[in-house]
Tab-separated table of C-alpha atoms and ligand atoms in Angstrom:
chain	number	residue	atom	x	y	z
L	1	MET	CA	17.510	23.779	8.915
L	2	THR	CA	14.305	25.518	10.720
L	3	ASP	CA	12.826	24.040	13.461
L	4	LEU	CA	9.742	23.194	11.858
L	5	TYR	CA	11.528	21.633	8.966
L	6	ALA	CA	12.932	19.346	11.113
L	7	ARG	CA	10.089	18.593	12.750
L	8	HIS	CA	8.018	17.797	9.242
L	9	ARG	CA	10.651	15.695	8.066
L	10	ALA	CA	11.146	14.078	11.408
L	11	VAL	CA	7.116	12.816	11.529
L	12	LEU	CA	5.653	12.647	8.193
L	13	PRO	CA	6.129	10.830	4.538
L	14	ASP	CA	9.775	11.515	3.091
L	15	TRP	CA	7.622	11.113	-0.215
L	16	LEU	CA	5.295	14.347	0.606
L	17	ALA	CA	7.728	17.020	-1.833
L	18	LEU	CA	8.192	20.525	-0.467
L	19	TYR	CA	9.315	23.361	-2.514
L	20	TYR	CA	12.425	25.171	-2.234
L	21	LYS	CA	15.817	24.861	-0.399
L	22	ASP	CA	14.313	26.319	2.703
L	23	PRO	CA	10.767	25.462	2.431
L	24	LEU	CA	8.277	28.063	3.212
L	25	GLU	CA	6.078	28.210	6.302
L	26	ILE	CA	2.934	30.589	4.684
L	27	THR	CA	0.405	31.741	7.772
L	28	HIS	CA	-1.841	34.168	6.310
L	29	GLY	CA	-3.010	35.651	2.893
L	30	GLU	CA	-5.438	38.174	1.391
L	31	GLY	CA	-6.184	38.931	-2.167
L	32	ARG	CA	-3.429	37.769	-4.122
L	33	HIS	CA	-0.474	38.025	-1.335
L	34	VAL	CA	0.873	35.726	1.198
L	35	TRP	CA	2.488	36.239	4.127
L	36	ASP	CA	5.684	33.674	5.651
L	37	ALA	CA	6.296	33.606	9.232
L	38	ASP	CA	8.833	36.067	9.187
L	39	GLY	CA	6.341	38.149	7.731
L	40	ARG	CA	7.767	38.831	4.044
L	41	LYS	CA	4.748	39.101	1.319
L	42	TYR	CA	4.530	37.560	-1.551
L	43	LEU	CA	2.434	37.364	-4.856
L	44	ASP	CA	0.855	34.077	-4.756
L	45	PHE	CA	1.016	32.648	-8.546
L	46	PHE	CA	0.165	29.192	-7.518
L	47	GLY	CA	-3.012	29.407	-5.296
L	48	GLY	CA	-1.783	26.363	-3.161
L	49	ILE	CA	-1.954	24.497	-6.492
L	50	LEU	CA	-4.501	26.147	-8.570
L	51	THR	CA	-7.377	26.005	-5.180
L	52	THR	CA	-7.257	29.220	-3.956
L	53	MET	CA	-9.398	30.277	-6.814
L	54	THR	CA	-11.465	33.857	-5.929
L	55	ALA	CA	-8.810	35.306	-3.657
L	56	HIS	CA	-7.525	34.357	-0.232
L	57	ALA	CA	-9.755	35.488	2.914
L	58	LEU	CA	-12.571	36.562	0.299
L	59	PRO	CA	-14.604	38.000	2.724
L	60	GLU	CA	-17.483	36.918	1.232
L	61	VAL	CA	-16.523	32.886	1.751
L	62	THR	CA	-15.064	33.895	5.780
L	63	LYS	CA	-18.622	35.250	6.530
L	64	ALA	CA	-20.172	32.026	4.704
L	65	VAL	CA	-18.003	29.802	6.287
L	66	THR	CA	-18.167	31.946	9.563
L	67	GLU	CA	-22.044	31.749	9.613
L	68	GLN	CA	-22.296	28.067	9.095
L	69	ALA	CA	-19.761	27.326	11.655
L	70	GLY	CA	-21.899	28.683	13.928
L	71	ARG	CA	-24.784	26.462	13.115
L	72	ILE	CA	-23.780	23.194	12.141
L	73	LEU	CA	-20.472	21.800	10.500
L	74	HIS	CA	-21.760	18.372	9.649
L	75	SER	CA	-24.769	15.778	9.727
L	76	SER	CA	-23.547	13.641	6.539
L	77	THR	CA	-24.673	12.250	3.752
L	78	LEU	CA	-27.364	10.362	5.973
L	79	TYR	CA	-30.028	13.417	6.045
L	80	LEU	CA	-31.190	16.353	4.067
L	81	ASN	CA	-28.810	19.004	3.516
L	82	ARG	CA	-29.713	22.357	2.265
L	83	PRO	CA	-26.264	23.891	1.139
L	84	MET	CA	-25.334	20.224	-0.474
L	85	VAL	CA	-28.822	20.381	-2.868
L	86	GLU	CA	-28.585	23.818	-3.349
L	87	LEU	CA	-24.659	23.322	-4.549
L	88	ALA	CA	-25.259	20.498	-6.607
L	89	GLU	CA	-28.260	21.772	-8.252
L	90	ARG	CA	-25.993	24.990	-9.352
L	91	ILE	CA	-23.217	22.325	-10.934
L	92	ALA	CA	-25.437	20.350	-12.442
L	93	GLN	CA	-26.856	23.342	-14.564
L	94	LEU	CA	-23.067	24.527	-15.027
L	95	SER	CA	-22.120	21.234	-16.302
L	96	GLY	CA	-23.835	21.007	-19.653
L	97	ILE	CA	-24.737	17.367	-18.660
L	98	PRO	CA	-28.275	17.042	-19.707
L	99	ASP	CA	-30.202	15.190	-16.614
L	100	ALA	CA	-27.032	15.193	-14.220
L	101	ARG	CA	-26.698	13.813	-11.004
L	102	VAL	CA	-24.077	15.163	-8.494
L	103	PHE	CA	-21.871	13.474	-5.920
L	104	PHE	CA	-19.127	15.458	-3.442
L	105	THR	CA	-16.447	14.256	-2.268
L	106	THR	CA	-13.400	15.504	-0.715
L	107	SER	CA	-10.917	15.580	-2.996
L	108	GLY	CA	-10.242	15.106	-6.695
L	109	THR	CA	-8.770	11.655	-6.181
L	110	GLU	CA	-11.835	10.515	-4.615
L	111	ALA	CA	-13.780	12.038	-7.475
L	112	ASN	CA	-11.945	10.121	-10.138
L	113	ASP	CA	-11.877	7.171	-8.017
L	114	THR	CA	-15.427	7.563	-8.225
L	115	ALA	CA	-15.748	8.523	-11.804
L	116	LEU	CA	-13.960	5.212	-12.174
L	117	LEU	CA	-16.364	3.072	-10.249
L	118	LEU	CA	-19.164	4.502	-12.113
L	119	ALA	CA	-17.685	3.926	-15.811
L	120	THR	CA	-16.165	0.518	-14.929
L	121	THR	CA	-19.040	-0.671	-13.778
L	122	TYR	CA	-21.927	0.976	-16.145
L	123	ARG	CA	-19.630	-1.080	-18.967
L	124	ARG	CA	-18.693	-3.711	-16.769
L	125	SER	CA	-14.988	-3.302	-18.184
L	126	ASN	CA	-11.505	-2.947	-16.093
L	127	GLN	CA	-10.015	-1.437	-19.216
L	128	ILE	CA	-9.169	2.244	-18.928
L	129	LEU	CA	-8.143	4.436	-21.830
L	130	ALA	CA	-5.849	7.299	-20.517
L	131	MET	CA	-4.028	10.379	-21.272
L	132	ARG	CA	0.226	9.963	-21.452
L	133	ASN	CA	1.527	12.366	-19.474
L	134	SER	CA	-1.563	12.796	-17.146
L	135	TYR	CA	-2.453	13.259	-13.526
L	136	HIS	CA	-5.353	11.994	-11.924
L	137	GLY	CA	-4.584	11.870	-8.392
L	138	ARG	CA	-3.013	9.814	-5.379
L	139	SER	CA	-5.294	6.668	-4.528
L	140	PHE	CA	-4.431	2.916	-5.677
L	141	SER	CA	-6.927	3.422	-8.473
L	142	ALA	CA	-5.785	7.145	-9.217
L	143	VAL	CA	-1.970	6.532	-10.033
L	144	GLY	CA	-3.187	3.127	-11.620
L	145	ILE	CA	-4.343	5.417	-14.412
L	146	THR	CA	-1.875	8.046	-14.447
L	147	GLY	CA	0.400	8.797	-17.182
L	148	ASN	CA	3.387	10.298	-15.326
L	149	ARG	CA	6.196	7.956	-13.680
L	150	GLY	CA	7.245	11.074	-11.131
L	151	TRP	CA	3.806	10.104	-9.350
L	152	SER	CA	3.139	7.223	-10.196
L	153	PRO	CA	4.779	5.163	-7.364
L	154	THR	CA	3.284	1.720	-8.305
L	155	SER	CA	2.054	-0.039	-11.068
L	156	LEU	CA	0.095	-2.256	-9.820
L	157	SER	CA	-3.572	-1.865	-10.255
L	158	PRO	CA	-7.218	-3.204	-10.509
L	159	LEU	CA	-7.697	-1.523	-13.821
L	160	GLN	CA	-5.683	-2.222	-16.936
L	161	THR	CA	-4.636	1.297	-18.711
L	162	LEU	CA	-3.538	1.904	-22.154
L	163	TYR	CA	-2.481	5.239	-22.882
L	164	VAL	CA	-3.218	6.984	-25.676
L	165	HIS	CA	-1.425	10.122	-27.641
L	166	GLY	CA	-2.436	13.515	-27.933
L	167	GLY	CA	-2.333	15.313	-24.842
L	168	VAL	CA	0.821	16.868	-25.500
L	169	ARG	CA	1.176	19.200	-28.655
L	170	THR	CA	4.684	20.199	-29.004
L	171	ARG	CA	6.688	16.784	-27.598
L	172	GLY	CA	6.229	13.251	-29.271
L	173	PRO	CA	6.043	11.447	-32.856
L	174	PHE	CA	2.919	13.781	-33.804
L	175	ALA	CA	4.956	17.075	-32.627
L	176	HIS	CA	5.862	18.324	-36.270
L	177	LEU	CA	2.355	17.740	-37.827
L	178	SER	CA	0.033	20.506	-38.496
L	179	ASP	CA	-2.822	20.851	-35.862
L	180	ALA	CA	-5.140	19.236	-38.144
L	181	ASP	CA	-3.175	16.586	-39.287
L	182	PHE	CA	-2.168	16.322	-35.278
L	183	ILE	CA	-5.668	15.064	-34.427
L	184	ALA	CA	-6.499	12.722	-37.884
L	185	ALA	CA	-3.015	11.585	-36.338
L	186	CYS	CA	-3.714	10.688	-33.057
L	187	VAL	CA	-7.377	9.547	-33.767
L	188	GLU	CA	-5.829	6.977	-36.093
L	189	ASP	CA	-3.882	5.592	-33.284
L	190	LEU	CA	-7.386	5.388	-31.090
L	191	LYS	CA	-8.690	3.581	-33.432
L	192	ASP	CA	-5.666	1.207	-33.858
L	193	LEU	CA	-5.444	0.965	-30.322
L	194	LEU	CA	-9.643	-0.023	-30.167
L	195	GLY	CA	-8.718	-2.745	-32.442
L	196	HIS	CA	-6.163	-4.213	-29.892
L	197	THR	CA	-7.998	-4.522	-27.138
L	198	ARG	CA	-11.224	-5.729	-24.932
L	199	PRO	CA	-13.948	-2.723	-25.162
L	200	PRO	CA	-12.597	0.023	-22.524
L	201	ALA	CA	-15.067	1.500	-19.923
L	202	ALA	CA	-13.982	4.834	-20.855
L	203	LEU	CA	-11.446	7.885	-21.827
L	204	ILE	CA	-10.377	9.669	-18.957
L	205	ALA	CA	-8.327	13.016	-19.855
L	206	GLU	CA	-7.445	16.630	-18.471
L	207	PRO	CA	-8.441	19.161	-21.353
L	208	ILE	CA	-5.079	20.782	-20.070
L	209	GLN	CA	-2.456	18.908	-18.268
L	210	GLY	CA	-2.234	20.637	-15.028
L	211	VAL	CA	0.913	18.503	-12.738
L	212	GLY	CA	1.629	17.493	-16.821
L	213	GLY	CA	2.952	21.372	-17.380
L	214	PHE	CA	-0.066	22.719	-18.287
L	215	THR	CA	0.024	20.815	-21.628
L	216	SER	CA	-2.564	20.472	-24.094
L	217	PRO	CA	-3.518	19.107	-27.732
L	218	PRO	CA	-5.284	21.469	-30.291
L	219	ASP	CA	-8.535	22.131	-29.304
L	220	GLY	CA	-11.064	19.738	-31.174
L	221	LEU	CA	-9.164	16.635	-30.216
L	222	TYR	CA	-11.363	15.108	-27.593
L	223	ALA	CA	-14.616	16.022	-30.081
L	224	ALA	CA	-13.055	13.722	-32.255
L	225	PHE	CA	-12.052	11.346	-30.155
L	226	ARG	CA	-15.389	11.369	-29.035
L	227	THR	CA	-16.676	10.879	-31.998
L	228	VAL	CA	-14.952	6.999	-31.988
L	229	LEU	CA	-15.116	6.553	-28.285
L	230	ARG	CA	-19.455	7.092	-29.322
L	231	GLU	CA	-19.016	4.717	-31.753
L	232	HIS	CA	-17.483	1.445	-29.035
L	233	GLY	CA	-20.266	2.863	-26.416
L	234	ILE	CA	-16.704	4.547	-24.582
L	235	LEU	CA	-17.535	6.544	-22.050
L	236	TRP	CA	-15.819	10.022	-21.997
L	237	ILE	CA	-14.398	10.907	-18.204
L	238	SER	CA	-13.174	14.895	-18.277
L	239	ASP	CA	-10.980	15.164	-15.467
L	240	GLU	CA	-11.856	19.126	-14.777
L	241	VAL	CA	-10.001	19.280	-11.041
L	242	GLN	CA	-7.718	22.400	-12.968
L	243	THR	CA	-9.415	23.631	-15.869
L	244	GLY	CA	-12.973	23.886	-14.326
L	245	TRP	CA	-14.895	27.242	-13.309
L	246	GLY	CA	-13.556	29.622	-16.049
L	247	ARG	CA	-10.106	29.302	-14.937
L	248	THR	CA	-9.270	28.748	-18.619
L	249	GLY	CA	-10.929	32.752	-19.989
L	250	ASP	CA	-12.514	31.489	-23.023
L	251	HIS	CA	-14.412	28.696	-21.329
L	252	PHE	CA	-16.139	27.470	-18.314
L	253	TRP	CA	-15.024	24.024	-18.635
L	254	GLY	CA	-11.730	22.922	-20.130
L	255	TRP	CA	-14.003	20.116	-22.198
L	256	GLN	CA	-15.783	23.062	-24.170
L	257	ALA	CA	-12.804	23.764	-26.469
L	258	HIS	CA	-13.311	19.822	-27.571
L	259	GLY	CA	-17.195	21.118	-27.453
L	260	ALA	CA	-18.417	19.977	-30.653
L	261	SER	CA	-19.879	16.948	-29.717
L	262	GLY	CA	-21.305	17.844	-27.181
L	263	PRO	CA	-20.399	17.338	-22.870
L	264	PRO	CA	-19.011	14.653	-21.312
L	265	ASP	CA	-20.340	11.778	-19.845
L	266	ILE	CA	-18.115	11.856	-16.618
L	267	LEU	CA	-16.804	15.383	-15.163
L	268	THR	CA	-14.634	15.463	-12.099
L	269	PHE	CA	-13.976	18.638	-10.316
L	270	ALA	CA	-12.191	19.979	-7.325
L	271	LYS	CA	-9.714	22.041	-6.051
L	272	GLY	CA	-11.049	25.783	-6.813
L	273	ILE	CA	-14.440	25.324	-5.937
L	274	GLY	CA	-13.857	25.835	-2.309
L	275	ASN	CA	-11.131	28.029	-2.531
L	276	GLY	CA	-9.368	26.136	0.004
L	277	MET	CA	-12.221	23.859	1.681
L	278	SER	CA	-12.110	20.350	0.773
L	279	ILE	CA	-14.558	20.004	-2.119
L	280	GLY	CA	-14.094	17.348	-5.095
L	281	GLY	CA	-16.869	15.847	-7.215
L	282	VAL	CA	-18.402	13.833	-9.860
L	283	VAL	CA	-21.087	15.027	-12.555
L	284	ALA	CA	-22.696	12.402	-14.475
L	285	ARG	CA	-25.657	11.750	-17.058
L	286	ALA	CA	-28.350	9.922	-13.988
L	287	ASP	CA	-28.266	6.639	-16.014
L	288	VAL	CA	-24.278	6.998	-15.142
L	289	MET	CA	-24.264	7.862	-11.900
L	290	ASN	CA	-27.613	5.436	-10.531
L	291	CYS	CA	-25.668	2.786	-11.745
L	292	LEU	CA	-24.447	1.430	-8.743
L	293	ASP	CA	-26.228	-1.183	-7.033
L	294	ALA	CA	-25.246	-0.940	-3.738
L	295	ASN	CA	-25.425	1.754	-1.068
L	296	SER	CA	-22.634	4.375	-0.950
L	297	ILE	CA	-21.797	7.323	1.540
L	298	SER	CA	-19.273	9.983	1.618
L	299	THR	CA	-19.282	10.964	5.230
L	300	PHE	CA	-17.445	13.851	4.903
L	301	GLY	CA	-18.522	14.538	1.116
L	302	GLY	CA	-20.592	17.637	0.657
L	303	THR	CA	-20.488	18.309	4.454
L	304	GLN	CA	-22.421	21.582	5.538
L	305	ILE	CA	-19.211	23.802	6.223
L	306	THR	CA	-17.552	22.975	2.770
L	307	MET	CA	-20.833	23.704	0.799
L	308	ALA	CA	-21.243	27.004	2.556
L	309	ALA	CA	-17.838	27.869	1.406
L	310	GLY	CA	-18.145	26.677	-2.098
L	311	LEU	CA	-21.845	28.256	-2.726
L	312	ALA	CA	-20.567	31.863	-1.452
L	313	ASN	CA	-17.017	31.082	-3.651
L	314	LEU	CA	-19.274	30.216	-6.595
L	315	THR	CA	-21.586	33.663	-6.562
L	316	TYR	CA	-18.443	35.458	-5.861
L	317	LEU	CA	-16.994	34.192	-9.382
L	318	LEU	CA	-19.761	34.105	-11.131
L	319	GLU	CA	-21.242	37.888	-10.136
L	320	HIS	CA	-17.602	39.405	-10.655
L	321	ASP	CA	-17.396	37.531	-13.983
L	322	LEU	CA	-13.690	35.935	-13.345
L	323	GLN	CA	-13.641	33.775	-16.159
L	324	GLY	CA	-13.406	37.183	-18.242
L	325	ASN	CA	-11.040	38.550	-15.797
L	326	ALA	CA	-8.963	35.104	-16.329
L	327	ARG	CA	-9.480	36.074	-19.961
L	328	ARG	CA	-8.344	39.485	-20.360
L	329	VAL	CA	-5.858	39.476	-17.513
L	330	GLY	CA	-4.067	35.811	-18.231
L	331	GLY	CA	-4.259	37.096	-22.308
L	332	LEU	CA	-2.232	39.637	-20.902
L	333	LEU	CA	-0.043	38.095	-18.807
L	334	ILE	CA	0.843	35.250	-21.378
L	335	GLU	CA	1.805	38.309	-24.083
L	336	ARG	CA	3.980	39.764	-21.847
L	337	LEU	CA	5.634	36.215	-20.699
L	338	ARG	CA	6.101	35.487	-24.348
L	339	ALA	CA	8.041	38.891	-24.623
L	340	VAL	CA	10.520	38.033	-21.667
L	341	ALA	CA	11.158	34.523	-23.062
L	342	ALA	CA	11.806	35.688	-26.530
L	343	PRO	CA	15.228	36.289	-26.451
L	344	LEU	CA	16.072	33.825	-23.668
L	345	PRO	CA	17.325	30.447	-24.733
L	346	VAL	CA	16.693	28.268	-21.745
L	347	VAL	CA	12.768	28.729	-22.608
L	348	ARG	CA	11.301	26.783	-24.521
L	349	GLU	CA	7.860	27.370	-24.686
L	350	VAL	CA	5.549	29.990	-23.308
L	351	ARG	CA	2.208	28.003	-23.403
L	352	GLY	CA	-1.748	28.045	-21.904
L	353	ARG	CA	-4.633	29.756	-21.351
L	354	GLY	CA	-6.633	32.083	-19.465
L	355	LEU	CA	-4.749	32.120	-15.690
L	356	MET	CA	-2.997	28.519	-16.699
L	357	ILE	CA	-0.147	29.414	-18.129
L	358	GLY	CA	3.333	27.139	-18.490
L	359	VAL	CA	6.583	28.365	-19.034
L	360	GLU	CA	9.335	25.365	-19.924
L	361	LEU	CA	12.557	25.376	-19.670
L	362	VAL	CA	15.307	23.249	-21.729
L	363	ARG	CA	19.227	23.534	-21.437
L	364	PRO	CA	19.625	26.345	-23.736
L	365	GLY	CA	20.332	25.047	-27.361
L	366	THR	CA	18.589	21.764	-27.046
L	367	ASP	CA	15.275	20.382	-26.726
L	368	GLU	CA	16.171	18.626	-23.157
L	369	ALA	CA	13.981	19.018	-20.196
L	370	ASN	CA	15.744	21.381	-17.717
L	371	PRO	CA	14.619	20.583	-14.124
L	372	ASP	CA	17.395	22.467	-12.104
L	373	ALA	CA	16.566	25.714	-13.995
L	374	ALA	CA	12.979	25.177	-12.655
L	375	SER	CA	13.983	24.683	-9.416
L	376	ALA	CA	16.801	28.006	-10.059
L	377	VAL	CA	13.848	29.905	-11.421
L	378	LEU	CA	11.269	28.751	-8.269
L	379	GLU	CA	14.024	30.162	-5.821
L	380	ALA	CA	15.217	33.148	-7.374
L	381	ALA	CA	10.772	34.070	-7.745
L	382	ARG	CA	10.681	33.377	-4.281
L	383	ALA	CA	13.281	35.961	-3.305
L	384	GLY	CA	12.061	38.207	-5.667
L	385	ARG	CA	8.996	37.702	-3.741
L	386	LEU	CA	6.438	35.658	-5.951
L	387	LEU	CA	5.198	32.066	-5.237
L	388	VAL	CA	4.977	30.101	-9.082
L	389	GLY	CA	4.309	25.872	-9.350
L	390	LYS	CA	6.616	23.467	-11.174
L	391	GLY	CA	5.311	20.500	-13.109
L	392	GLY	CA	5.971	18.704	-16.142
L	393	GLY	CA	6.827	15.032	-17.019
L	394	HIS	CA	9.054	13.078	-14.903
L	395	ASN	CA	11.352	16.084	-15.929
L	396	THR	CA	10.104	18.504	-13.767
L	397	SER	CA	10.873	21.403	-16.137
L	398	VAL	CA	7.775	23.703	-16.509
L	399	LEU	CA	7.062	26.714	-14.161
L	400	ARG	CA	3.331	26.638	-13.667
L	401	ILE	CA	1.688	30.265	-13.306
L	402	ALA	CA	-2.198	30.137	-11.875
L	403	PRO	CA	-2.627	33.024	-9.565
L	404	PRO	CA	-6.387	33.204	-8.007
L	405	LEU	CA	-8.946	34.420	-10.888
L	406	THR	CA	-9.146	38.286	-9.380
L	407	LEU	CA	-5.531	38.899	-10.429
L	408	THR	CA	-5.481	42.738	-11.528
L	409	VAL	CA	-3.464	43.545	-14.433
L	410	ALA	CA	-1.261	45.471	-12.088
L	411	GLU	CA	-0.231	42.272	-10.235
L	412	ALA	CA	0.341	40.797	-13.801
L	413	GLU	CA	3.019	43.432	-14.651
L	414	GLU	CA	4.541	43.104	-11.147
L	415	GLY	CA	4.729	39.259	-11.452
L	416	ALA	CA	5.795	39.126	-14.827
L	417	ALA	CA	8.750	41.627	-14.004
L	418	ILE	CA	9.781	39.443	-11.318
L	419	LEU	CA	9.869	36.401	-13.685
L	420	GLU	CA	11.675	38.115	-15.952
L	421	ARG	CA	14.357	38.857	-13.454
L	422	ALA	CA	14.360	35.456	-12.069
L	423	LEU	CA	14.559	33.571	-15.800
L	424	SER	CA	17.571	36.220	-16.709
L	425	SER	CA	19.261	35.073	-13.285
L	426	VAL	CA	19.394	31.641	-14.823
L	427	GLN	CA	20.282	32.597	-17.762
E	501	PLP	C1	-6.200	17.056	-12.590
E	501	PLP	C2	-6.341	16.677	-11.503
E	501	PLP	N1	-7.327	15.821	-11.345
E	501	PLP	C3	-6.759	14.947	-9.800
E	501	PLP	C4	-6.134	15.830	-8.826
E	501	PLP	C5	-6.066	14.722	-7.562
E	501	PLP	O1	-7.030	16.319	-6.398
E	501	PLP	P1	-6.404	16.186	-5.306
E	501	PLP	O2	-5.132	16.394	-5.030
E	501	PLP	O3	-7.534	16.878	-4.730
E	501	PLP	O4	-7.179	14.655	-4.502
E	501	PLP	C6	-4.867	16.924	-9.458
E	501	PLP	C7	-4.696	17.042	-8.512
E	501	PLP	O5	-3.770	18.030	-8.693
E	501	PLP	C8	-5.065	16.988	-10.562
E	501	PLP	O6	-4.230	18.218	-11.094
């Protein structure tokens, strides 16, 4: 055990999970690469959990942060804050939500917590609909609506949560159905559920489940749900913490794959927008956002230093059409990985969209999750100098591939070749 690992273990919580038998200390990064404390260079296909969205040490973000740091870091939400107003204006416009208001937080958890506060206050209900296999954060309220046993350390909650079918296309009771029938079955189930419960405040859903292993329903499911929810006045919260900012390639927001019935009432974001600076937030229709009748602040939410980073990062993303890059390079990468996986019985499915790709591993010849293989591939990929993530239900058996959105074709090829060797080594 390295000295730093021993010190980590001695002073930090046991439940703060680390990747790798011999955990990695990352000391610096550039573009799509990071270096460890021993000077080894890795291709980074996880971006610190989809958070290094554009690139490591992106000069435009570094410059904006440095310049802002020389002026002022923070003044709190009690004072006018130009970078916060500017970023809010841009996000409101990009959100697709009419007459949108934006509230900045410091994390995705706090963003979802705020969304739950808004929805439950607006609707005067503590009932929440959430998806099975979902993850929405680590606070007391967020774990209460998270449909993933592995990340839900308590069932005590101020909220009553009812879990809906549909977030996982290829497992569960409706997996054998066609897309249209799958959607119809999930909608019927939702209608049935609503007949048995007090009126819920909201449905919260990740368009593509992140921690759950990059699973998603057929396009259009949430539009179909929306029609039913509207009849009951139930709000739709789209948790875009992983799917936002063009990562899915086809769309800027994940909800747009379900856009037929318009944008959600509330959208939450975090991770990539700050490229590593702590920015989370909530966008909501004005009547929903303004429904609180007491003051609320976020001391660190929207602080100048993070907003400067967010503005520079977003500008770079839009000016360089990184959504288009995610679509093009992600499309190549997923095809390449499907070809790699085809002869390997340990791979059940390669799925995803844009630069959000999941590789689900099973015990060969069965449909059983194979967390040991996932851990072994993670180690083998690291040995080949590639970092990827893991996820998937409570049996963590899905490799998660989510590089910065500036990924080049050559880097995609290089990463796929390393993964091919890593996957073959656990056959
Ligand atoms: C979909 C989703 N929502 C919320 C969160 C919580 O965000 P944070 O870790 O910034 O609190 C996460 C984190 O992984 C997430 O993936």
